[in-house]
Every structure is written in structure tokens, then in C-alpha cells.
Amino acid sequence: MADQEPVDVAFIRRAVELADPDAVRVALFQNTGDANVAALPPSKDMSDSQRAALVDKAVDWLVDNASGEMPPEPPAARLRELMTMATGREMTDVEYEARRDLPAFRRYPFAVEWEGDRPEIPAGFSVAIIGAGFSGLAAAMQCTILGI
């Protein structure tokens, strides 16, 4: 479309290279159904050439298909399949139920909410987030929502 800004492929590539390869693999498979992506091992077992091929496929797909739209949450069986793909192992029922919201298909499933004005942040309040896994990213989003 003529009114769209040009795609910054280098920016997309850098973002994909910095992302968790297991999350990239699962998201790419979810959106494409590509059996070759599904056949890739968990990132800890990927060769350099497999990782490079994954990055290339993800960048190509994003250049052609990226949007600001959130994909719908898949049915429970499909979500469990995607989570198993990410971890490389079957989850127990208890583990699945405890983690089913972590892929965040719902907009900020653990978001802090309030009525009226945003709560005031106490003077001198600070937060340290250790780690950039699902929990660290969720904590960072909560801080962002709160203006921290």
C-alpha cells in the first residue's frame, strides 16, 4: 500500500535475533503452520544453521505479514501443543493450568487495573526486575502501565 511507511528489515532482523528462539519458533509455527518450523528442536539443541534459518523465516514472514493485531487465543488443545513445542516436553495438567496465561494471548492477562486516576507512586519507590523471561516481561509491562 502506498500510504504505509517502508519496512525496516534490519530493525526486524535485530529484534528477531534478540528474541527467545523458542518463542520465535512457536509464534512462527502458530502463524504459518510450517512443518519445517515445527520440526526444529528446542533452541538449546539447535545448530547454528537451524537458528539462522529460523531467523530468516521469521524475518521474511514479519516483513510480509506483521501488524498491530493480536492473534486470537488458540483452543486449549492447540495452546497446549504450542506450549509443549516451546518447552520441548509434555506438561502435566497442573503445570499447564498454572502456565496457560503466560503466552499472553489475552491483552495483559495479569494487568493491574484501577478506577479513576492512576495511583500515585510513592516518593523513592523503585523496582528491580531480574530476568527477561515471561515473568520479567510481565512485571515490566505492569511497571509500564503504572508509569514506573
XYZ file of N, CA and C in Angstrom, residues 68-120:
159
model
N -0.322 -4.765 13.888
C -0.523 -4.453 15.300
C -1.621 -5.285 15.927
N -2.189 -6.191 15.170
C -3.287 -7.006 15.671
C -2.777 -8.160 16.531
N -3.481 -8.415 17.601
C -3.159 -9.537 18.475
C -3.825 -10.783 17.912
N -3.088 -11.891 17.758
C -3.737 -13.105 17.269
C -4.721 -13.626 18.312
N -5.774 -14.289 17.871
C -6.729 -14.829 18.838
C -6.093 -15.957 19.649
N -6.591 -16.148 20.856
C -6.093 -17.249 21.676
C -6.529 -18.559 21.031
N -5.595 -19.477 20.832
C -5.969 -20.755 20.223
C -6.789 -21.601 21.196
N -7.515 -22.588 20.670
C -8.225 -23.521 21.557
C -7.229 -24.182 22.519
N -7.740 -24.673 23.640
C -6.888 -25.225 24.705
C -5.931 -26.305 24.206
N -6.404 -27.204 23.374
C -5.534 -28.285 22.892
C -4.389 -27.730 22.052
N -4.695 -26.750 21.216
C -3.663 -26.132 20.363
C -2.676 -25.337 21.221
N -3.191 -24.612 22.224
C -2.326 -23.845 23.115
C -1.369 -24.780 23.847
N -1.880 -25.904 24.290
C -1.022 -26.877 24.978
C 0.055 -27.404 24.033
N -0.316 -27.647 22.782
C 0.660 -28.099 21.780
C 1.754 -27.054 21.584
N 1.368 -25.783 21.494
C 2.346 -24.707 21.315
C 3.253 -24.585 22.536
N 2.697 -24.721 23.726
C 3.491 -24.630 24.942
C 4.450 -25.816 25.053
N 4.010 -26.984 24.621
C 4.884 -28.153 24.611
C 6.025 -27.940 23.626
N 5.711 -27.344 22.488
C 6.749 -27.047 21.500
C 7.778 -26.088 22.094
N 7.321 -25.100 22.848
C 8.234 -24.113 23.429
C 9.157 -24.724 24.468
N 8.617 -25.617 25.273
C 9.424 -26.183 26.357
C 10.182 -27.438 25.949
N 9.721 -28.085 24.877
C 10.369 -29.308 24.433
C 9.981 -30.529 25.239
N 8.936 -30.396 26.054
C 8.471 -31.544 26.849
C 6.989 -31.371 27.176
N 6.352 -32.518 27.437
C 4.941 -32.501 27.828
C 4.798 -31.887 29.216
N 3.739 -31.130 29.409
C 3.452 -30.555 30.720
C 2.401 -31.406 31.418
N 2.476 -31.441 32.741
C 1.399 -32.082 33.492
C 0.171 -31.183 33.397
N -0.987 -31.703 33.736
C -2.211 -30.901 33.705
C -2.111 -29.707 34.649
N -1.548 -29.935 35.827
C -1.404 -28.861 36.810
C -0.468 -27.776 36.277
N 0.650 -28.186 35.701
C 1.614 -27.229 35.149
C 0.985 -26.435 34.006
N 0.261 -27.106 33.129
C -0.406 -26.419 32.014
C -1.398 -25.379 32.539
N -2.232 -25.768 33.484
C -3.230 -24.830 34.018
C -2.558 -23.636 34.694
N -1.454 -23.876 35.374
C -0.745 -22.789 36.054
C -0.094 -21.829 35.069
N 0.258 -22.319 33.871
C 1.011 -21.506 32.918
C 0.226 -21.096 31.674
N -1.029 -21.455 31.570
C -1.761 -21.254 30.325
C -1.901 -19.779 29.925
N -1.803 -18.849 30.868
C -1.897 -17.435 30.520
C -0.546 -16.816 30.184
N 0.553 -17.526 30.401
C 1.875 -16.954 30.148
C 2.121 -16.561 28.692
N 1.608 -17.290 27.708
C 1.834 -16.839 26.325
C 1.149 -15.504 25.999
N 0.273 -15.028 26.879
C -0.321 -13.686 26.794
C -1.118 -13.441 25.516
N -1.991 -14.382 25.165
C -2.876 -14.137 24.036
C -3.961 -13.140 24.405
N -4.262 -13.064 25.678
C -5.219 -12.054 26.133
C -4.430 -10.798 26.462
N -4.981 -9.672 26.160
C -4.262 -8.424 26.395
C -3.956 -8.270 27.884
N -2.695 -8.309 28.215
C -2.218 -8.162 29.590
C -3.068 -8.969 30.564
N -2.994 -10.295 30.514
C -3.878 -11.106 31.350
C -3.694 -10.897 32.848
N -2.557 -10.369 33.250
C -2.328 -10.139 34.675
C -2.253 -8.643 34.980
N -2.845 -7.814 34.136
C -2.690 -6.371 34.254
C -3.334 -5.825 35.516
N -2.626 -4.887 36.087
C -3.177 -4.144 37.202
C -4.239 -3.197 36.645
N -5.309 -3.068 37.354
C -6.384 -2.179 36.907
C -6.845 -1.340 38.088
N -7.375 -0.175 37.812
C -7.917 0.690 38.838
C -8.990 1.553 38.204
N -9.811 2.144 39.057
C -10.828 3.067 38.569
C -10.380 4.476 38.890
N -10.719 5.408 38.014
C -10.337 6.796 38.241
C -8.902 7.058 37.843
N -8.282 8.024 38.530
C -6.910 8.395 38.212
C -5.938 7.283 38.594
N -4.822 7.275 37.884
C -3.768 6.303 38.170
C -3.260 6.534 39.593
N -2.990 5.472 40.341
C -2.467 5.623 41.704
C -1.141 6.381 41.702
N -0.907 7.133 42.752
C 0.340 7.874 42.881
C 1.456 6.918 43.313
